[in-house]
Amino acid sequence: MNKDLRIQELEEKSKEKELRIAELLASNERLKSENENLKNEAHSFRELIHSSPSMITLLKGKNLVIQVANEPILKFWQKEKCILGKPLIEVHPDIRELGLEQLLHTVLESGEPQFGYEMPVYITRSDKRELSHFNFVYQPQKNRNGEVEGVAVIAQEVTPKAIYHEKIKNSEFRYRELIHSSNSLIAILKGEDMIVEIANQAIKDVWGKGDNVEGKPLFNVLPEMIGQGMPEIFDDVYKNGQPYIAQERPLLHQQNGSLKLGYFDFVYQPQKNISGEIEGVAIIAHDVTNQGLLNKKIRESEKKFRELVNFIPHKICTTTAEGEPVFYNNSWLNFTGKTSNELLKDSWYSLIYHEDREFIGELVESSMNTGQDIETELRIFNKDGIPKWHLARATAIKNEEGVINSWISSCTEIQKLKDDEKRKESFLKLVSHELKTPVTSIKGYIQLLQSILPEKVEADSRNIPVKPYLHRIQSQIERLIRLISEMLDLSRIEQNELILELSDFQLNEQIETVIEDLSFSHREMQIDISHEEKISIKADKERIGQVITNLITNAVKYSPDTKKVSVRVFRTEDNQAAVSVKDYGIGIALQEQQQIFKRFYRVSGNKDETYEGFGIGLYLSNEIIEKHQGRILVKSEPGKGSEFTFKLPLNQ
Ligand code: ADP
């Protein structure tokens, strides 16, 4: 029994042993395969490190001994594998200088990783020191117990990318600098809400809303723009991508509590991103308020000028410097029945009566060359094609440098005046004719009476000086006849009927005759005559006599205190016959000296009642001398006397 029990015990023990052996064998197998797996894993891990394009190294312990260093990092360090097992500081002493050693120790001590992004590092490559940029991670390496044993360094060189980023940063900086330093008003707005991204000082000053406008929607900053059409314009630029350009646009800005009017030239430019999508709107503006206000004033004054010019009854036209019309007033439109465009299109020549065109053309041409004012009479066709007399004047408008930049002309209708004048002339002619016959007949009878009557007539024992009385009557009648003749001559000249009857005669003799005739009626006169030259001329003897008579009677008339008159007959240097009549009377002011040759002109201030006359004599004399191709000149000084000289060409 015991034996059996023991055998049973032994058998059980042996089974147990076998079981244990089997278990040991199994666990041995498991360990073997685990070991194999670990080996494979380590291999793959190494493979991963060595095949990575990033630079990787594993540094162990406080001395940062290089445990692993892959191909890219060895290449970067320009070292061989033999550096494995050496402390990093021995291999790369410059890491201390770059501050990297310190950083690695921080990781070791704190167990916290460190990152670098585009870190600038100077490195020497092919003997050249160059600035490079790196992204890197310093990762703490912990053992199974969680203790930091080393640092894994994983780095990538990103120099081109960093340079690119640097360029972008620089260009952005320059762009902002440009905006901020610009005198133009500039703002960049982003998105549909027009958020102010950038606004330079110039635009902030105009907005008048302080410095903190960035980040706010534009129309929150400038609510006063809402009623002025601005949001609609911005919206349109943002949605349609079309820039908006404005010139001298008036805008009201709320500044210091009150609305201020300004004028601006501006562009609203859509802002696109690289993909061409609109991201916002840029404002580039110029404050042209001064110019705008000035232009407004100019426009207003131009409007006033136009209204004034359209209101007056005269016909006003402005032209270019070359005489090309640019504006006709309403009076022109009404008179011609044409529109402004029609008038501007047609030549102004066509408005003028045919007979007047030639001389007007010459007058205008010479004025265009000399810049002289024009004043003349001409006929202009009305809307019914009937020519009407006008007084036309034109004057050049010059700029500050004196250069003509335009002309202004006015035409005033004088047809009624002309008609009146014509009637008056016909009447004068008629009256003069009618008067001349009876007056001439009276003169005849007086002369007859004078010749038959004795010096004194004793009719009723009183002594009546009949002859002196008759003499007075004769001189008054002669004055009357002269006046009537002058009036007749005047109407002859007006109607171009003054015809010269030319003959050869001795000028000196004619003068003597005239003086002799005058001495009967002007007994007080003291004429001193000097014949410096004997001159024969071909002229209208009577008319020349008339001129001499007129000059001598004027000389006597306008010398109340002295009756001395000097007459001179001479030849001029340019071989013309000349007669001068000099007096020592009241004289004529310089500004009157040309006027006195005009019809009916009498010097004002001379007492008309003292000096009788009509103001016709010199006009007639001048006409007569001009008809002989000659000239009358006057030299005079008020209070000292006058000298009238007429010259006649000799070779007629
Ligand atoms: P009137 O009949 O008035 O003399 P005229 O045509 O002969 O007309 O002269 C025009 C004006 O010229 C005169 O009214 C006078 O004022 C001025 N005048 C003409 N001759 C002289 C002179 N010898 N001395 C001063 N004034 C003169």
XYZ file of C-alpha atoms in Angstrom, residues 114-639:
526
model
C 11.530 73.435 -27.355
C 10.588 74.575 -30.828
C 12.230 76.962 -33.271
C 10.553 78.456 -36.354
C 12.658 79.861 -39.138
C 15.462 80.470 -36.645
C 18.317 82.483 -38.199
C 21.669 80.772 -37.800
C 24.978 81.762 -39.362
C 26.750 78.699 -40.697
C 29.900 78.204 -42.713
C 29.436 76.289 -45.939
C 32.303 75.796 -48.402
C 34.327 78.341 -46.375
C 31.506 80.876 -46.645
C 29.577 82.173 -43.696
C 25.960 82.398 -44.632
C 22.720 83.156 -42.891
C 20.463 80.112 -42.877
C 17.092 79.439 -41.344
C 15.877 76.315 -39.510
C 12.730 74.868 -38.083
C 13.599 72.529 -35.199
C 12.238 70.505 -32.319
C 14.273 69.577 -29.205
C 12.325 66.620 -27.793
C 13.145 65.209 -24.327
C 13.867 61.410 -24.370
C 12.574 59.601 -21.310
C 13.323 56.073 -20.058
C 10.704 53.578 -18.872
C 10.661 55.257 -15.482
C 9.833 58.587 -17.020
C 13.272 60.091 -16.334
C 14.761 62.376 -18.975
C 17.853 60.687 -20.352
C 18.549 62.658 -23.463
C 17.292 64.974 -26.191
C 16.228 64.162 -29.712
C 16.961 66.947 -32.172
C 14.909 67.034 -35.383
C 15.713 69.969 -37.680
C 14.958 71.123 -41.191
C 16.628 73.849 -43.182
C 13.997 76.313 -44.466
C 16.252 79.112 -45.777
C 14.462 79.698 -49.150
C 11.074 79.740 -47.469
C 12.313 82.102 -44.757
C 13.867 84.414 -47.359
C 10.573 84.402 -49.206
C 8.679 85.196 -46.015
C 11.173 87.940 -45.216
C 10.640 89.436 -48.661
C 6.887 89.412 -48.191
C 7.290 91.004 -44.784
C 9.559 93.683 -46.220
C 7.266 94.420 -49.093
C 4.293 94.623 -46.753
C 6.305 96.977 -44.563
C 7.217 99.157 -47.536
C 3.623 99.153 -48.746
C 2.421 100.316 -45.352
C 5.202 102.871 -45.133
C 4.240 104.190 -48.547
C 0.619 104.503 -47.534
C 1.430 106.211 -44.255
C 3.965 108.626 -45.654
C 1.822 109.594 -48.656
C 0.255 113.039 -48.963
C -2.677 111.437 -50.724
C -5.584 110.360 -48.599
C -5.398 106.539 -48.519
C -7.463 103.881 -46.792
C -7.789 100.131 -47.367
C -11.163 98.630 -46.562
C -11.786 94.891 -46.151
C -14.838 92.807 -46.835
C -18.443 93.591 -47.497
C -18.701 95.665 -44.320
C -15.817 97.853 -45.460
C -13.752 97.376 -42.336
C -10.982 99.974 -42.181
C -7.782 97.949 -42.366
C -5.364 100.799 -43.003
C -6.010 104.542 -42.957
C -3.140 106.967 -43.276
C -2.836 110.145 -41.228
C -3.891 112.356 -44.129
C -7.247 110.612 -44.517
C -7.760 110.443 -40.748
C -7.302 114.204 -40.570
C -9.972 114.739 -43.193
C -12.338 112.230 -41.590
C -11.818 114.039 -38.291
C -12.733 110.981 -36.220
C -9.444 110.504 -34.362
C -6.761 107.859 -34.739
C -8.610 104.711 -33.722
C -10.566 103.958 -36.826
C -8.855 100.721 -37.849
C -10.971 97.611 -37.410
C -14.264 99.529 -37.622
C -16.713 99.466 -40.541
C -16.255 102.619 -42.657
C -19.819 103.808 -42.351
C -19.722 103.444 -38.566
C -16.759 105.814 -38.653
C -18.382 108.144 -41.216
C -22.163 107.902 -40.736
C -22.579 111.302 -42.456
C -21.577 109.645 -45.768
C -24.697 107.486 -45.758
C -26.990 110.135 -47.161
C -24.448 111.194 -49.775
C -24.537 108.118 -51.995
C -21.232 106.706 -50.769
C -22.371 103.243 -49.490
C -24.003 102.565 -52.849
C -20.797 103.455 -54.703
C -18.628 101.278 -52.423
C -21.087 98.430 -52.772
C -20.968 98.693 -56.522
C -17.148 98.733 -56.626
C -16.997 95.754 -54.245
C -19.560 93.693 -56.136
C -18.738 94.558 -59.731
C -14.996 95.083 -59.452
C -15.136 98.274 -61.511
C -13.136 101.211 -60.130
C -15.041 104.439 -59.454
C -13.397 107.742 -60.344
C -14.683 111.128 -59.198
C -13.411 114.624 -59.807
C -14.031 117.593 -57.565
C -16.845 115.727 -55.876
C -18.356 117.793 -53.058
C -18.614 115.844 -49.764
C -19.770 116.852 -46.321
C -17.635 115.685 -43.370
C -18.669 115.903 -39.749
C -15.752 117.680 -38.074
C -15.766 119.017 -34.506
C -19.536 118.798 -34.381
C -20.278 120.629 -37.598
C -20.588 119.591 -41.222
C -17.756 120.822 -43.396
C -17.899 120.959 -47.183
C -14.877 119.663 -49.036
C -14.100 118.828 -52.655
C -12.236 115.635 -53.525
C -10.703 113.908 -56.521
C -10.779 110.195 -55.742
C -10.590 106.631 -56.952
C -12.299 103.664 -55.306
C -10.201 100.734 -56.462
C -11.319 97.136 -55.950
C -8.700 95.083 -54.071
C -8.209 91.518 -55.332
C -6.344 88.627 -53.738
C -3.957 86.301 -55.614
C -6.892 84.229 -56.834
C -8.524 87.314 -58.315
C -11.344 87.498 -55.780
C -12.366 90.932 -54.550
C -11.476 91.299 -50.893
C -12.032 94.971 -50.347
C -11.779 98.472 -51.694
C -8.921 100.974 -51.603
C -9.600 104.699 -51.391
C -7.037 107.031 -52.924
C -8.139 110.640 -52.722
C -6.902 114.214 -52.962
C -8.371 117.102 -51.088
C -9.020 119.717 -53.770
C -11.268 121.890 -51.628
C -9.439 125.150 -52.383
C -9.467 124.471 -56.086
C -13.063 123.209 -55.876
C -14.261 126.357 -54.119
C -12.373 128.489 -56.611
C -13.872 126.590 -59.546
C -17.295 126.933 -57.962
C -16.779 130.685 -57.749
C -15.574 130.731 -61.351
C -18.613 128.715 -62.445
C -20.918 131.044 -60.554
C -19.295 134.147 -61.953
C -19.368 132.628 -65.433
C -23.077 131.933 -64.954
C -23.622 135.529 -63.848
C -21.645 136.738 -66.837
C -23.736 134.601 -69.195
C -26.985 135.778 -67.631
C -25.851 139.367 -67.856
C -24.698 138.939 -71.405
C -27.963 137.257 -72.351
C -29.969 139.966 -70.659
C -28.510 142.955 -72.478
C -29.921 143.934 -75.891
C -26.472 144.177 -77.516
C -25.185 141.285 -79.568
C -22.210 139.794 -77.750
C -19.876 137.194 -79.162
C -16.631 135.793 -77.787
C -14.003 134.233 -79.991
C -10.709 132.409 -79.696
C -7.454 134.316 -80.098
C -7.674 133.468 -83.812
C -11.159 134.961 -84.116
C -13.103 131.679 -84.163
C -16.480 132.314 -82.401
C -17.137 130.266 -79.259
C -20.184 131.994 -77.819
C -23.146 134.034 -79.113
C -25.594 135.605 -76.657
C -29.397 135.432 -76.869
C -29.614 138.742 -78.658
C -27.664 137.203 -81.558
C -29.968 134.167 -81.603
C -33.100 136.333 -81.600
C -31.805 138.680 -84.294
C -30.611 135.986 -86.692
C -33.299 133.409 -85.838
C -30.547 130.789 -85.610
C -29.597 128.405 -82.835
C -26.305 128.730 -81.060
C -25.019 125.599 -82.818
C -26.001 126.924 -86.236
C -24.246 130.200 -85.535
C -21.105 128.436 -84.362
C -21.140 126.079 -87.334
C -21.611 128.704 -90.056
C -18.953 131.273 -90.821
C -19.655 134.648 -89.152
C -18.907 136.194 -92.550
C -22.251 134.967 -93.849
C -24.026 137.177 -91.291
C -22.545 140.324 -92.817
C -23.995 142.240 -95.748
C -22.030 141.494 -98.939
C -20.837 145.045 -99.528
C -19.302 145.266 -96.062
C -17.565 141.903 -96.076
C -14.349 142.964 -97.759
C -13.461 145.877 -95.519
C -14.556 143.976 -92.393
C -12.339 141.057 -93.419
C -9.363 143.390 -93.799
C -10.105 145.155 -90.520
C -10.387 141.895 -88.589
C -7.235 140.498 -90.136
C -5.178 143.549 -89.287
C -6.551 143.625 -85.731
C -5.759 139.936 -85.261
C -2.157 140.779 -86.149
C -1.806 143.946 -84.124
C -4.206 143.290 -81.222
C -5.810 146.705 -81.870
C -9.427 147.283 -80.855
C -12.016 147.472 -83.628
C -14.773 150.040 -83.911
C -16.758 150.283 -87.105
C -20.212 150.372 -88.620
C -21.467 147.471 -90.688
C -24.643 145.850 -91.863
C -25.812 142.502 -90.492
C -28.610 140.351 -91.903
C -31.608 139.865 -89.631
C -33.732 136.681 -89.578
C -35.663 137.910 -92.647
C -32.443 138.461 -94.599
C -32.675 142.277 -94.366
C -29.357 144.040 -93.630
C -29.451 146.319 -90.584
C -26.826 148.854 -89.584
C -24.798 148.046 -86.462
C -22.030 149.671 -84.513
C -19.499 146.882 -84.019
C -16.735 146.918 -81.447
C -14.184 144.274 -80.560
C -11.457 144.184 -77.989
C -8.754 141.632 -77.228
C -8.699 139.909 -73.842
C -5.109 139.358 -72.761
C -3.677 137.066 -70.104
C -1.288 138.211 -67.383
C 1.656 137.887 -69.752
C -0.083 140.170 -72.237
C -0.799 137.393 -74.744
C -4.207 137.555 -76.426
C -6.302 134.562 -75.411
C -9.673 135.646 -76.750
C -11.718 138.449 -78.251
C -15.007 139.914 -77.175
C -17.195 141.732 -79.645
C -20.408 143.679 -79.308
C -22.762 144.774 -82.067
C -25.398 147.390 -81.351
C -28.166 147.984 -83.826
C -28.128 151.602 -85.037
C -30.528 151.233 -87.940
C -33.015 153.659 -86.373
C -30.260 156.198 -85.767
C -29.103 155.786 -89.362
C -32.643 156.290 -90.644
C -33.061 159.373 -88.441
C -29.716 160.680 -89.581
C -30.660 160.222 -93.197
C -33.924 162.060 -92.684
C -32.072 164.817 -90.850
C -29.526 165.080 -93.644
C -32.204 165.280 -96.326
C -33.958 167.909 -94.260
C -30.753 169.905 -93.782
C -29.993 169.730 -97.461
C -33.463 170.915 -98.305
C -33.396 173.725 -95.746
C -29.935 174.862 -96.785
C -30.995 174.946 -100.429
C -34.145 176.835 -99.638
C -32.244 179.320 -97.452
C -29.366 179.888 -99.778
C -31.427 181.472 -102.563
C -33.143 184.248 -100.505
C -29.992 184.947 -98.473
C -27.859 185.285 -101.597
C -30.410 187.621 -103.021
C -30.369 189.746 -99.788
C -26.574 189.903 -100.013
C -26.887 191.202 -103.602
C -29.267 193.956 -102.572
C -27.056 195.002 -99.674
C -24.059 195.254 -101.930
C -26.167 197.310 -104.342
C -27.342 199.622 -101.551
C -23.808 200.004 -100.301
C -22.594 201.082 -103.687
C -25.316 203.659 -104.259
C -25.759 205.140 -100.788
C -23.586 207.984 -99.445
C -21.695 207.512 -96.181
C -24.354 209.363 -94.109
C -28.037 209.754 -94.963
C -29.871 212.813 -93.613
C -33.454 211.611 -93.701
C -34.971 213.540 -90.894
C -32.074 215.722 -89.806
C -30.679 212.890 -87.710
C -27.281 211.476 -88.615
C -27.806 207.781 -89.276
C -24.627 205.734 -90.071
C -26.369 203.735 -92.782
C -23.214 202.468 -94.467
C -21.616 201.008 -91.314
C -24.927 199.371 -90.532
C -25.074 197.948 -94.019
C -21.527 196.701 -93.554
C -22.545 194.878 -90.383
C -25.571 193.399 -92.104
C -23.297 192.255 -94.928
C -20.831 190.561 -92.583
C -23.656 188.743 -90.748
C -25.181 187.707 -94.070
C -21.798 186.398 -95.164
C -21.568 184.402 -91.966
C -25.009 183.012 -92.650
C -24.068 182.120 -96.207
C -20.913 180.400 -94.955
C -22.917 178.384 -92.491
C -25.436 177.400 -95.122
C -22.610 176.398 -97.484
C -20.970 174.378 -94.751
C -24.227 172.549 -94.076
C -24.650 171.839 -97.748
C -21.078 170.606 -97.943
C -21.707 168.404 -94.949
C -24.615 166.661 -96.593
C -22.604 166.369 -99.804
C -19.832 164.615 -97.893
C -22.286 162.324 -96.129
C -23.741 161.334 -99.462
C -20.370 161.151 -101.091
C -21.274 163.978 -103.429
C -18.331 166.265 -102.700
C -16.587 166.332 -106.038
C -13.278 168.136 -106.504
C -12.771 170.400 -109.465
C -9.055 170.251 -110.035
C -7.058 173.038 -111.702
C -3.471 174.326 -111.648
C -3.017 177.466 -109.595
C -0.563 179.392 -107.475
C -1.079 178.548 -103.832
C 0.511 181.821 -102.665
C -1.851 183.900 -104.765
C -4.904 182.045 -103.587
C -3.871 182.670 -99.977
C -3.414 186.376 -100.646
C -6.897 186.533 -102.188
C -8.471 184.745 -99.237
C -6.773 187.061 -96.742
C -7.878 190.075 -98.709
C -11.504 188.901 -98.739
C -11.383 188.164 -95.034
C -9.921 191.535 -94.179
C -13.213 193.182 -95.176
C -15.186 191.320 -92.577
C -12.322 190.954 -90.021
C -10.884 194.400 -89.916
C -9.224 193.905 -86.525
C -7.176 190.984 -87.814
C -3.362 191.359 -88.113
C -2.104 188.742 -90.534
C 1.544 188.307 -91.056
C 2.200 186.155 -94.121
C 5.469 184.604 -95.127
C 5.846 183.067 -98.578
C 8.872 180.862 -98.003
C 8.335 179.219 -101.344
C 6.315 179.927 -104.450
C 4.209 176.843 -104.964
C 1.948 175.849 -107.818
C -0.376 172.961 -107.275
C -3.149 171.072 -108.952
C -6.156 171.104 -106.640
C -9.669 172.402 -106.167
C -8.914 176.090 -105.821
C -12.216 177.037 -104.148
C -12.055 174.186 -101.670
C -8.443 174.936 -100.698
C -9.486 178.567 -100.283
C -12.325 177.358 -98.054
C -9.845 175.440 -95.844
C -7.535 178.469 -95.519
C -10.515 180.704 -94.702
C -11.653 178.293 -92.064
C -8.219 178.019 -90.417
C -7.723 181.782 -90.378
C -11.232 182.568 -89.049
C -10.711 179.962 -86.299
C -7.309 181.448 -85.463
C -8.913 184.861 -85.041
C -12.010 183.518 -83.272
C -10.075 181.524 -80.654
C -7.618 184.323 -79.875
C -9.776 186.771 -77.911
C -6.824 188.791 -76.567
C -4.562 189.004 -79.592
C -5.577 189.164 -83.199
C -2.168 188.285 -84.511
C -2.084 185.376 -86.954
C 1.007 184.106 -88.813
C 0.552 182.315 -92.115
C 3.409 180.485 -93.745
C 3.614 178.863 -97.182
C 6.468 176.398 -97.485
C 7.672 173.093 -98.884
C 8.104 170.154 -96.503
C 11.194 167.977 -96.310
C 9.379 165.244 -98.183
C 8.500 167.737 -100.918
C 4.895 168.528 -100.153
C 3.155 171.860 -100.367
C 2.361 173.118 -96.884
C 0.437 176.004 -95.375
C 0.475 176.705 -91.651
C -1.777 179.064 -89.717
C -0.488 179.996 -86.291
C -2.269 181.914 -83.563
C -1.458 182.960 -79.994
C -4.889 182.223 -78.547
C -6.507 179.846 -76.075
C -4.906 176.683 -77.466
C -6.264 173.116 -77.376
C -5.604 170.383 -74.785
C -3.756 167.339 -76.083
C -6.678 164.936 -75.544
C -8.912 167.189 -77.676
C -6.517 167.581 -80.579
C -7.803 164.635 -82.589
C -11.421 165.048 -81.558
C -11.797 168.515 -83.060
C -11.744 167.043 -86.555
C -14.911 165.088 -85.815
C -18.262 166.356 -86.999
C -20.004 168.758 -84.607
C -17.196 168.427 -82.071
C -16.561 171.547 -80.027
C -14.177 171.693 -77.083
C -16.282 171.680 -73.948
C -15.361 174.316 -71.429
C -14.939 176.934 -74.161
C -17.817 179.220 -73.573
C -20.001 178.398 -76.560
C -21.718 181.745 -76.400
C -18.310 183.484 -76.642
C -17.123 181.432 -79.615
C -19.941 181.002 -82.022
C -19.829 178.015 -84.354
C -21.219 174.564 -85.142
C -18.183 172.364 -85.012
C -18.299 171.649 -88.762
C -15.416 173.768 -90.111
C -12.499 171.511 -89.187
C -14.425 168.379 -90.159
C -14.995 169.791 -93.632
C -11.419 171.045 -93.924
C -10.082 167.651 -92.976
C -12.367 165.901 -95.477
C -11.315 168.281 -98.250
C -7.595 167.861 -97.532
C -7.927 164.068 -97.260
C -9.749 164.028 -100.585
C -6.622 165.691 -102.000
C -4.525 162.886 -100.427
C -3.160 165.400 -97.960
C -3.200 165.734 -94.150
C -4.013 168.349 -91.556
C -1.907 168.397 -88.377
C -2.293 170.391 -85.232
C 0.263 171.538 -82.668
C -1.131 173.363 -79.721
C -0.644 174.241 -76.091
C -3.488 175.528 -73.922
C -3.028 179.225 -73.174
